[in-house]
Coordinates of N, CA and C in Angstrom, one line a residue:
Chain T
M1 N -51.8 6.1 -24.0 CA -51.1 6.9 -25.0 C -49.7 6.3 -25.3
E2 N -49.0 6.0 -24.1 CA -47.6 5.2 -24.4 C -48.0 3.9 -24.8
L3 N -47.2 3.3 -25.7 CA -47.4 1.9 -26.2 C -46.7 0.9 -25.3
K4 N -47.4 -0.2 -25.0 CA -46.7 -1.3 -24.3 C -45.5 -1.8 -25.1
K5 N -45.9 -1.9 -26.4 CA -44.9 -2.5 -27.4 C -44.9 -1.6 -28.6
P6 N -43.8 -0.9 -28.9 CA -43.7 -0.1 -30.1 C -43.9 -1.0 -31.3
Y7 N -44.5 -0.4 -32.3 CA -44.7 -1.1 -33.6 C -44.2 -0.3 -34.7
Y8 N -44.3 -0.7 -35.9 CA -43.6 0.0 -37.1 C -44.7 0.5 -38.1
A9 N -44.3 1.6 -38.7 CA -45.1 2.1 -39.8 C -44.2 2.3 -41.0
V10 N -44.7 1.9 -42.1 CA -44.0 2.2 -43.4 C -44.8 3.2 -44.1
I11 N -44.3 4.4 -44.2 CA -45.0 5.5 -45.0 C -44.5 5.5 -46.4
F12 N -45.5 5.3 -47.4 CA -45.2 5.2 -48.7 C -45.9 6.5 -49.4
T13 N -45.2 7.5 -49.7 CA -45.8 8.7 -50.3 C -45.4 8.7 -51.8
N14 N -46.3 9.0 -52.7 CA -46.0 8.8 -54.1 C -46.8 9.7 -55.0
T15 N -46.3 9.9 -56.2 CA -47.1 10.5 -57.3 C -47.1 9.5 -58.5
R16 N -48.3 9.4 -59.1 CA -48.5 8.5 -60.2 C -48.1 9.1 -61.5
T17 N -47.7 8.2 -62.5 CA -47.6 8.5 -63.9 C -49.0 8.6 -64.5
P18 N -49.3 9.2 -65.7 CA -50.6 9.2 -66.2 C -51.1 7.8 -66.6
G19 N -52.4 7.6 -66.5 CA -53.0 6.3 -67.0 C -52.9 5.3 -65.9
D20 N -53.8 4.2 -66.0 CA -53.8 3.2 -65.0 C -52.7 2.1 -65.2
N21 N -52.6 1.6 -66.4 CA -51.6 0.6 -66.8 C -51.5 -0.6 -65.8
G22 N -52.7 -1.0 -65.3 CA -52.7 -2.2 -64.5 C -52.4 -1.8 -63.0
Y23 N -52.2 -0.6 -62.7 CA -51.9 -0.2 -61.3 C -53.0 -0.5 -60.3
S24 N -54.2 -0.1 -60.6 CA -55.3 -0.4 -59.6 C -55.5 -1.8 -59.2
E25 N -55.4 -2.7 -60.2 CA -55.6 -4.1 -60.0 C -54.5 -4.6 -59.0
T26 N -53.3 -4.2 -59.3 CA -52.1 -4.6 -58.6 C -52.2 -4.1 -57.2
A27 N -52.6 -2.8 -57.1 CA -52.7 -2.2 -55.7 C -53.6 -2.9 -54.8
I28 N -54.7 -3.3 -55.3 CA -55.7 -4.1 -54.5 C -55.1 -5.4 -54.2
K29 N -54.4 -6.1 -55.2 CA -53.8 -7.4 -54.9 C -52.8 -7.3 -53.9
M30 N -51.9 -6.3 -53.9 CA -50.8 -6.1 -53.0 C -51.3 -5.8 -51.6
E31 N -52.4 -5.1 -51.5 CA -52.9 -4.8 -50.1 C -53.4 -6.1 -49.5
K32 N -54.1 -6.9 -50.3 CA -54.6 -8.2 -49.9 C -53.5 -9.1 -49.4
L33 N -52.5 -9.1 -50.2 CA -51.3 -9.9 -50.0 C -50.6 -9.5 -48.7
A34 N -50.5 -8.1 -48.5 CA -49.8 -7.6 -47.3 C -50.5 -8.1 -46.1
R35 N -51.9 -8.0 -46.2 CA -52.6 -8.3 -45.0 C -52.5 -9.8 -44.6
E36 N -52.0 -10.6 -45.5 CA -51.8 -12.1 -45.2 C -50.4 -12.4 -44.6
Q37 N -49.5 -11.3 -44.6 CA -48.1 -11.6 -44.2 C -48.0 -11.7 -42.6
P38 N -47.0 -12.5 -42.1 CA -46.8 -12.5 -40.7 C -46.3 -11.1 -40.2
G39 N -46.9 -10.8 -39.1 CA -46.6 -9.5 -38.5 C -47.3 -8.3 -39.0
F40 N -48.2 -8.5 -40.0 CA -49.0 -7.4 -40.5 C -50.0 -6.9 -39.5
L41 N -50.1 -5.6 -39.3 CA -51.1 -5.0 -38.3 C -52.2 -4.3 -39.0
D42 N -51.9 -3.4 -39.9 CA -53.0 -2.6 -40.5 C -52.5 -1.9 -41.7
F43 N -53.4 -1.3 -42.5 CA -53.1 -0.7 -43.7 C -54.0 0.5 -43.9
E44 N -53.5 1.6 -44.3 CA -54.4 2.8 -44.5 C -53.8 3.6 -45.8
S45 N -54.8 4.0 -46.6 CA -54.3 4.7 -47.8 C -55.4 5.8 -48.2
A46 N -54.8 6.8 -48.9 CA -55.6 7.9 -49.5 C -54.9 8.6 -50.7
R47 N -55.6 9.1 -51.6 CA -55.0 9.8 -52.6 C -55.8 11.0 -53.1
S48 N -55.1 12.1 -53.2 CA -55.7 13.3 -53.9 C -54.6 14.0 -54.5
G49 N -54.2 13.6 -55.7 CA -52.9 14.1 -56.3 C -51.8 13.2 -55.7
L50 N -51.3 13.7 -54.5 CA -50.4 12.9 -53.7 C -51.0 11.6 -53.2
G51 N -50.4 10.5 -53.3 CA -50.8 9.3 -52.7 C -50.1 8.9 -51.4
I52 N -50.8 8.5 -50.4 CA -50.2 8.1 -49.1 C -50.7 6.8 -48.8
A53 N -49.8 5.8 -48.7 CA -50.2 4.5 -48.2 C -49.3 4.1 -47.0
I54 N -49.9 3.7 -45.9 CA -49.1 3.4 -44.7 C -49.5 2.0 -44.3
S55 N -48.4 1.1 -44.2 CA -48.7 -0.2 -43.6 C -48.0 -0.3 -42.3
Y56 N -48.7 -1.0 -41.3 CA -48.2 -1.1 -39.9 C -47.8 -2.5 -39.7
W57 N -46.7 -2.7 -38.9 CA -46.1 -4.0 -38.8 C -45.6 -4.3 -37.3
E58 N -45.5 -5.5 -36.9 CA -45.1 -5.8 -35.6 C -43.6 -5.6 -35.4
S59 N -42.8 -5.8 -36.4 CA -41.4 -5.8 -36.3 C -40.7 -5.4 -37.6
Q60 N -39.4 -5.0 -37.5 CA -38.5 -4.7 -38.6 C -38.5 -6.0 -39.6
E61 N -38.4 -7.1 -38.9 CA -38.3 -8.4 -39.6 C -39.5 -8.6 -40.6
A62 N -40.6 -8.3 -40.1 CA -41.8 -8.4 -40.9 C -41.8 -7.5 -42.1
I63 N -41.2 -6.3 -41.9 CA -41.2 -5.3 -43.0 C -40.2 -5.9 -44.1
V64 N -39.0 -6.3 -43.6 CA -38.0 -6.8 -44.5 C -38.6 -8.1 -45.3
N65 N -39.3 -9.0 -44.6 CA -39.8 -10.1 -45.4 C -40.8 -9.6 -46.4
W66 N -41.7 -8.7 -46.0 CA -42.7 -8.2 -47.0 C -42.0 -7.6 -48.2
K67 N -40.9 -6.8 -48.0 CA -40.3 -6.1 -49.1 C -39.7 -7.2 -50.0
A68 N -39.3 -8.3 -49.5 CA -38.6 -9.4 -50.3 C -39.6 -10.4 -50.8
N69 N -40.9 -10.2 -50.5 CA -41.9 -11.2 -51.1 C -41.9 -11.1 -52.6
L70 N -41.9 -12.3 -53.2 CA -41.6 -12.3 -54.7 C -42.7 -11.6 -55.5
E71 N -44.0 -11.8 -55.2 CA -44.9 -11.0 -56.0 C -44.9 -9.5 -55.7
H72 N -44.5 -9.2 -54.5 CA -44.3 -7.8 -54.2 C -43.1 -7.2 -54.9
L73 N -42.1 -8.0 -55.1 CA -40.9 -7.5 -55.7 C -41.2 -7.2 -57.2
T74 N -42.1 -8.1 -57.9 CA -42.5 -7.9 -59.2 C -43.3 -6.5 -59.3
A75 N -44.2 -6.3 -58.3 CA -45.0 -5.1 -58.2 C -44.1 -3.8 -58.1
Q76 N -43.1 -4.0 -57.2 CA -42.1 -2.9 -56.9 C -41.4 -2.5 -58.3
D77 N -41.0 -3.5 -59.0 CA -40.3 -3.3 -60.3 C -41.2 -2.6 -61.3
R78 N -42.5 -3.0 -61.4 CA -43.4 -2.3 -62.3 C -43.7 -0.9 -61.8
G79 N -43.7 -0.7 -60.4 CA -43.9 0.6 -59.8 C -42.8 1.6 -60.3
V80 N -41.6 1.2 -60.3 CA -40.5 2.0 -60.8 C -40.5 2.3 -62.2
K81 N -40.9 1.3 -63.0 CA -40.9 1.4 -64.4 C -42.1 2.0 -65.1
E82 N -43.2 1.9 -64.4 CA -44.5 2.3 -65.0 C -45.4 3.2 -64.3
W83 N -45.5 3.0 -62.9 CA -46.6 3.6 -62.2 C -46.3 4.9 -61.4
Y84 N -45.0 5.0 -60.9 CA -44.7 6.1 -60.1 C -43.7 7.1 -60.8
S85 N -44.1 8.4 -60.7 CA -43.1 9.4 -61.2 C -42.2 9.8 -60.0
W86 N -42.7 9.6 -58.8 CA -41.9 9.9 -57.6 C -42.4 9.0 -56.4
Y87 N -41.5 8.6 -55.6 CA -42.0 8.0 -54.3 C -41.0 8.2 -53.2
K88 N -41.4 8.2 -52.0 CA -40.5 8.2 -50.8 C -41.0 7.2 -49.8
V89 N -40.2 6.4 -49.3 CA -40.5 5.4 -48.3 C -39.8 5.8 -47.0
R90 N -40.6 5.9 -45.9 CA -40.0 6.1 -44.6 C -40.4 5.0 -43.7
V91 N -39.4 4.3 -43.0 CA -39.7 3.3 -42.0 C -39.6 4.0 -40.7
C92 N -40.7 3.8 -39.9 CA -40.8 4.5 -38.6 C -41.1 3.6 -37.5
V93 N -40.8 4.0 -36.3 CA -41.2 3.3 -35.0 C -42.3 4.2 -34.5
V94 N -43.5 3.5 -34.2 CA -44.6 4.2 -33.5 C -44.4 4.3 -32.1
E95 N -44.2 5.4 -31.6 CA -43.8 5.5 -30.1 C -45.0 5.7 -29.1
R96 N -46.0 6.6 -29.7 CA -47.2 6.8 -28.9 C -48.4 7.1 -29.8
E97 N -49.6 6.9 -29.3 CA -50.8 7.1 -30.2 C -52.0 7.4 -29.2
Y98 N -52.9 8.0 -29.8 CA -54.2 8.3 -29.2 C -55.3 8.5 -30.2
D99 N -56.5 8.2 -29.9 CA -57.6 8.3 -30.9 C -58.8 9.0 -30.3
F100 N -59.8 9.2 -31.2 CA -61.1 9.9 -30.8 C -62.2 9.2 -31.7
G101 N -63.3 8.9 -31.0 CA -64.5 8.4 -31.8 C -64.4 7.0 -32.1
Q102 N -65.3 6.6 -33.0 CA -65.4 5.2 -33.3 C -64.9 5.0 -34.7
K103 N -63.9 4.1 -34.9 CA -63.3 3.9 -36.2 C -64.3 3.3 -37.1
P104 N -64.5 3.8 -38.3 CA -65.5 3.3 -39.3 C -64.9 2.1 -39.9
S105 N -65.8 1.2 -40.4 CA -65.3 0.1 -41.3 C -65.2 0.6 -42.7
M106 N -64.0 0.6 -43.3 CA -63.9 1.2 -44.7 C -63.4 0.1 -45.6
Chain E
M6 N -29.7 5.6 -46.9 CA -30.9 5.0 -46.4 C -31.0 5.2 -44.9
E7 N -29.9 4.9 -44.2 CA -29.9 5.2 -42.7 C -29.8 6.7 -42.6
L8 N -30.5 7.2 -41.6 CA -30.5 8.6 -41.4 C -29.4 9.0 -40.4
K9 N -28.7 10.2 -40.7 CA -27.8 10.8 -39.8 C -28.4 11.1 -38.5
K10 N -29.6 11.7 -38.6 CA -30.3 12.2 -37.4 C -31.8 11.7 -37.6
P11 N -32.3 10.9 -36.8 CA -33.7 10.5 -36.9 C -34.6 11.8 -36.7
Y12 N -35.7 11.8 -37.4 CA -36.6 12.9 -37.2 C -38.0 12.2 -36.9
Y13 N -39.0 13.1 -36.7 CA -40.3 12.6 -36.3 C -41.4 12.7 -37.2
A14 N -42.4 11.8 -37.3 CA -43.6 11.9 -38.1 C -44.8 11.9 -37.2
V15 N -45.7 12.7 -37.4 CA -47.0 12.6 -36.7 C -48.1 12.3 -37.8
I16 N -48.6 11.1 -37.7 CA -49.5 10.5 -38.6 C -50.9 10.8 -38.1
F17 N -51.7 11.6 -38.8 CA -53.1 11.9 -38.3 C -54.0 11.3 -39.4
T18 N -54.6 10.2 -39.0 CA -55.6 9.5 -39.9 C -57.0 9.8 -39.4
N19 N -57.9 10.2 -40.3 CA -59.3 10.6 -39.8 C -60.4 10.4 -40.8
T20 N -61.6 10.4 -40.3 CA -62.7 10.5 -41.2 C -63.5 11.7 -40.7
R21 N -64.2 12.4 -41.8 CA -64.9 13.6 -41.6 C -66.4 13.4 -41.3
T22 N -66.9 14.3 -40.6 CA -68.4 14.4 -40.5 C -68.9 15.0 -41.8
P23 N -70.2 14.9 -42.1 CA -70.7 15.4 -43.3 C -70.7 17.0 -43.3
G24 N -70.5 17.6 -44.5 CA -70.5 19.1 -44.7 C -69.2 19.6 -44.4
D25 N -69.0 20.9 -44.8 CA -67.7 21.5 -44.6 C -67.6 22.2 -43.3
N26 N -68.5 23.0 -42.9 CA -68.6 23.7 -41.6 C -67.3 24.4 -41.2
G27 N -66.7 25.0 -42.2 CA -65.4 25.8 -42.0 C -64.2 25.0 -41.9
Y28 N -64.3 23.7 -42.2 CA -63.1 22.8 -42.1 C -62.0 23.2 -43.1
S29 N -62.4 23.4 -44.4 CA -61.4 23.5 -45.4 C -60.6 24.8 -45.1
E30 N -61.2 25.9 -44.7 CA -60.5 27.1 -44.5 C -59.5 26.9 -43.4
T31 N -59.9 26.2 -42.3 CA -59.1 26.0 -41.1 C -57.9 25.0 -41.5
A32 N -58.2 24.1 -42.2 CA -57.1 23.1 -42.7 C -56.0 23.8 -43.3
I33 N -56.4 24.7 -44.3 CA -55.4 25.5 -45.0 C -54.6 26.4 -44.1
K34 N -55.4 27.0 -43.1 CA -54.7 27.9 -42.2 C -53.8 27.1 -41.3
M35 N -54.2 26.0 -40.9 CA -53.3 25.2 -39.9 C -52.1 24.7 -40.6
E36 N -52.2 24.3 -41.9 CA -51.0 23.8 -42.5 C -50.0 25.0 -42.6
K37 N -50.5 26.1 -43.0 CA -49.7 27.3 -43.2 C -48.9 27.6 -41.8
L38 N -49.8 27.6 -40.7 CA -49.3 27.9 -39.4 C -48.3 26.9 -39.0
A39 N -48.5 25.6 -39.2 CA -47.5 24.5 -38.9 C -46.2 24.7 -39.6
R40 N -46.3 25.1 -40.8 CA -45.0 25.3 -41.6 C -44.1 26.5 -41.0
E41 N -44.7 27.3 -40.2 CA -44.0 28.5 -39.6 C -43.4 28.1 -38.3
Q42 N -43.8 26.9 -37.7 CA -43.3 26.6 -36.4 C -41.8 26.2 -36.3
P43 N -41.2 26.4 -35.3 CA -39.8 25.9 -35.1 C -39.7 24.4 -35.1
G44 N -38.8 23.9 -35.8 CA -38.6 22.4 -36.0 C -39.5 21.8 -37.0
F45 N -40.3 22.5 -37.7 CA -41.1 21.9 -38.8 C -40.3 21.5 -40.0
L46 N -40.5 20.4 -40.5 CA -39.8 19.8 -41.6 C -40.6 19.7 -42.9
D47 N -41.7 19.1 -42.8 CA -42.5 18.9 -44.0 C -43.9 18.5 -43.7
F48 N -44.8 18.5 -44.7 CA -46.3 18.2 -44.5 C -46.7 17.5 -45.7
E49 N -47.5 16.4 -45.6 CA -48.1 15.7 -46.7 C -49.5 15.3 -46.3
S50 N -50.5 15.4 -47.3 CA -51.8 15.0 -46.9 C -52.5 14.6 -48.2
A51 N -53.5 13.7 -47.9 CA -54.3 13.1 -49.0 C -55.7 12.7 -48.4
R52 N -56.7 12.7 -49.3 CA -58.0 12.2 -48.7 C -58.8 11.5 -49.8
S53 N -59.3 10.3 -49.6 CA -60.2 9.6 -50.4 C -61.1 8.8 -49.5
G54 N -62.1 9.5 -49.0 CA -62.8 8.8 -47.9 C -62.1 9.0 -46.6
L55 N -61.1 8.1 -46.4 CA -60.1 8.3 -45.3 C -59.2 9.5 -45.6
G56 N -58.9 10.2 -44.6 CA -58.0 11.3 -44.7 C -56.7 11.0 -44.0
I57 N -55.5 11.3 -44.6 CA -54.3 11.1 -43.9 C -53.4 12.4 -44.1
A58 N -53.0 12.9 -42.9 CA -52.1 14.1 -42.9 C -50.9 13.7 -42.1
I59 N -49.7 13.9 -42.6 CA -48.5 13.6 -41.9 C -47.7 14.9 -41.8
S60 N -47.3 15.3 -40.6 CA -46.4 16.3 -40.4 C -45.0 15.8 -40.0
Y61 N -44.0 16.4 -40.4 CA -42.6 15.9 -40.0 C -41.9 17.0 -39.2
W62 N -41.2 16.6 -38.2 CA -40.6 17.5 -37.2 C -39.2 17.1 -36.8
E63 N -38.4 18.1 -36.4 CA -37.0 17.8 -36.0 C -36.9 17.1 -34.6
S64 N -37.9 17.3 -33.8 CA -37.8 16.8 -32.4 C -39.2 16.7 -31.8
Q65 N -39.2 15.9 -30.7 CA -40.5 15.7 -29.9 C -40.9 17.1 -29.4
E66 N -39.9 17.9 -28.9 CA -40.3 19.2 -28.4 C -41.1 20.0 -29.4
A67 N -40.6 20.0 -30.6 CA -41.3 20.8 -31.6 C -42.8 20.2 -31.8
I68 N -43.0 19.0 -31.7 CA -44.3 18.4 -31.8 C -45.2 18.9 -30.6
V69 N -44.7 18.8 -29.4 CA -45.4 19.2 -28.2 C -45.8 20.7 -28.3
N70 N -44.8 21.5 -28.8 CA -45.1 23.0 -28.9 C -46.2 23.2 -29.9
W71 N -46.1 22.5 -31.0 CA -47.2 22.7 -32.1 C -48.6 22.3 -31.5
K72 N -48.6 21.2 -30.8 CA -49.9 20.7 -30.2 C -50.4 21.7 -29.3
A73 N -49.6 22.5 -28.6 CA -50.0 23.4 -27.6 C -50.2 24.8 -28.1
N74 N -49.9 25.0 -29.4 CA -50.2 26.3 -30.0 C -51.6 26.7 -29.9
L75 N -51.9 28.0 -29.5 CA -53.2 28.5 -29.1 C -54.2 28.3 -30.3
E76 N -53.8 28.8 -31.5 CA -54.7 28.7 -32.6 C -55.0 27.3 -33.0
H77 N -53.9 26.4 -32.8 CA -54.1 25.1 -33.1 C -55.0 24.4 -32.1
L78 N -54.9 24.7 -30.8 CA -55.8 24.2 -29.8 C -57.3 24.5 -30.1
T79 N -57.5 25.7 -30.6 CA -58.9 26.1 -31.0 C -59.4 25.2 -32.1
A80 N -58.5 24.9 -33.1 CA -58.8 24.1 -34.2 C -59.0 22.6 -33.8
Q81 N -58.2 22.2 -32.9 CA -58.4 20.8 -32.3 C -59.7 20.6 -31.6
D82 N -60.1 21.7 -30.9 CA -61.4 21.6 -30.2 C -62.5 21.6 -31.2
R83 N -62.5 22.4 -32.3 CA -63.6 22.3 -33.3 C -63.5 20.9 -34.0
G84 N -62.3 20.4 -34.2 CA -62.1 19.1 -34.8 C -62.9 18.1 -34.1
V85 N -62.8 18.0 -32.8 CA -63.5 17.0 -32.0 C -65.0 17.2 -32.0
K86 N -65.4 18.6 -31.9 CA -66.8 18.9 -31.8 C -67.6 18.8 -33.1
E87 N -66.9 19.2 -34.2 CA -67.6 19.4 -35.5 C -67.1 18.6 -36.7
W88 N -65.8 18.4 -36.8 CA -65.2 18.0 -38.1 C -64.9 16.5 -38.3
Y89 N -64.5 15.9 -37.2 CA -64.1 14.5 -37.3 C -65.0 13.5 -36.6
S90 N -65.4 12.5 -37.3 CA -66.2 11.4 -36.7 C -65.2 10.4 -36.0
W91 N -64.0 10.4 -36.5 CA -63.0 9.5 -35.9 C -61.6 10.0 -36.3
Y92 N -60.6 9.9 -35.4 CA -59.3 10.1 -35.8 C -58.3 9.3 -34.9
K93 N -57.1 9.1 -35.5 CA -56.1 8.5 -34.7 C -54.8 9.2 -35.0
V94 N -54.0 9.6 -33.9 CA -52.8 10.2 -34.0 C -51.7 9.3 -33.6
R95 N -50.7 9.1 -34.5 CA -49.5 8.3 -34.1 C -48.3 9.1 -34.2
V96 N -47.5 9.2 -33.1 CA -46.2 9.9 -33.1 C -45.1 8.9 -33.4
C97 N -44.3 9.1 -34.4 CA -43.3 8.1 -34.8 C -41.9 8.7 -35.0
V98 N -40.9 7.8 -34.8 CA -39.6 8.3 -35.2 C -39.2 7.6 -36.5
V99 N -38.8 8.5 -37.5 CA -38.4 8.0 -38.8 C -37.0 7.5 -38.7
E100 N -36.8 6.2 -38.9 CA -35.4 5.6 -38.7 C -34.7 5.4 -40.0
R101 N -35.4 5.2 -41.1 CA -34.6 5.1 -42.4 C -35.7 5.6 -43.5
E102 N -35.1 5.8 -44.7 CA -35.9 6.3 -45.8 C -35.1 6.2 -47.1
Y103 N -35.9 6.1 -48.1 CA -35.3 6.1 -49.5 C -36.3 6.6 -50.4
D104 N -35.9 7.1 -51.6 CA -36.8 7.6 -52.5 C -36.5 7.3 -54.0
F105 N -37.3 7.6 -54.8 CA -37.2 7.4 -56.3 C -37.7 8.5 -57.1
G106 N -37.0 8.9 -58.1 CA -37.5 10.0 -59.1 C -37.4 11.4 -58.4
Q107 N -38.0 12.3 -59.2 CA -38.0 13.7 -58.8 C -39.3 14.2 -58.1
K108 N -39.2 14.6 -57.0 CA -40.4 15.1 -56.2 C -41.0 16.2 -56.9
P109 N -42.3 16.2 -57.2 CA -43.0 17.2 -57.9 C -43.3 18.4 -56.8
S110 N -43.5 19.6 -57.3 CA -43.9 20.6 -56.5 C -45.4 20.6 -56.4
M111 N -46.0 20.4 -55.3 CA -47.5 20.3 -55.2 C -48.0 21.4 -54.3

């Protein structure tokens, strides 16, 4: 339950503007790109009205580098201008965890 | 962006078993009950295949008390036996945050 080495979670909670406007394509591309970054650990997302996307990282440095990634900066810019009516980003340290059952491949 | 006082996030990621089996009613009841607990700050949830529910708390003590709440213990028991095929719980410290736009009332 206690972690040998704490890791980081970036919780991105958001609401969308109406229409797709290229959002879905970019969201897929950004998840793929995030997964290729140094220090990336995992990604989880769900939406039902409210959207929640959480990325997990080995270090604060990995998070800072991902935020500054050029393609990601372009996406963040379109996010503010076109895709999101509201969002909140929380950077967290994961201190303990436990699970149940077998994780499905999604 | 830096917080005056760090707070806590409990990230509950899960996949459901088929059928409702009383899940929806209990989920609504548990959110209502959580919101009444000392130290409760906020609750966010979404589901699209994967379910993500995040509760925010003032302290570790508040999280421990909520986990030990009797009605919540009964719900946790049914969760393992009936509702979830998999879940993972992560207890996190929120270290910094920023937002954009006007939060909608949902």
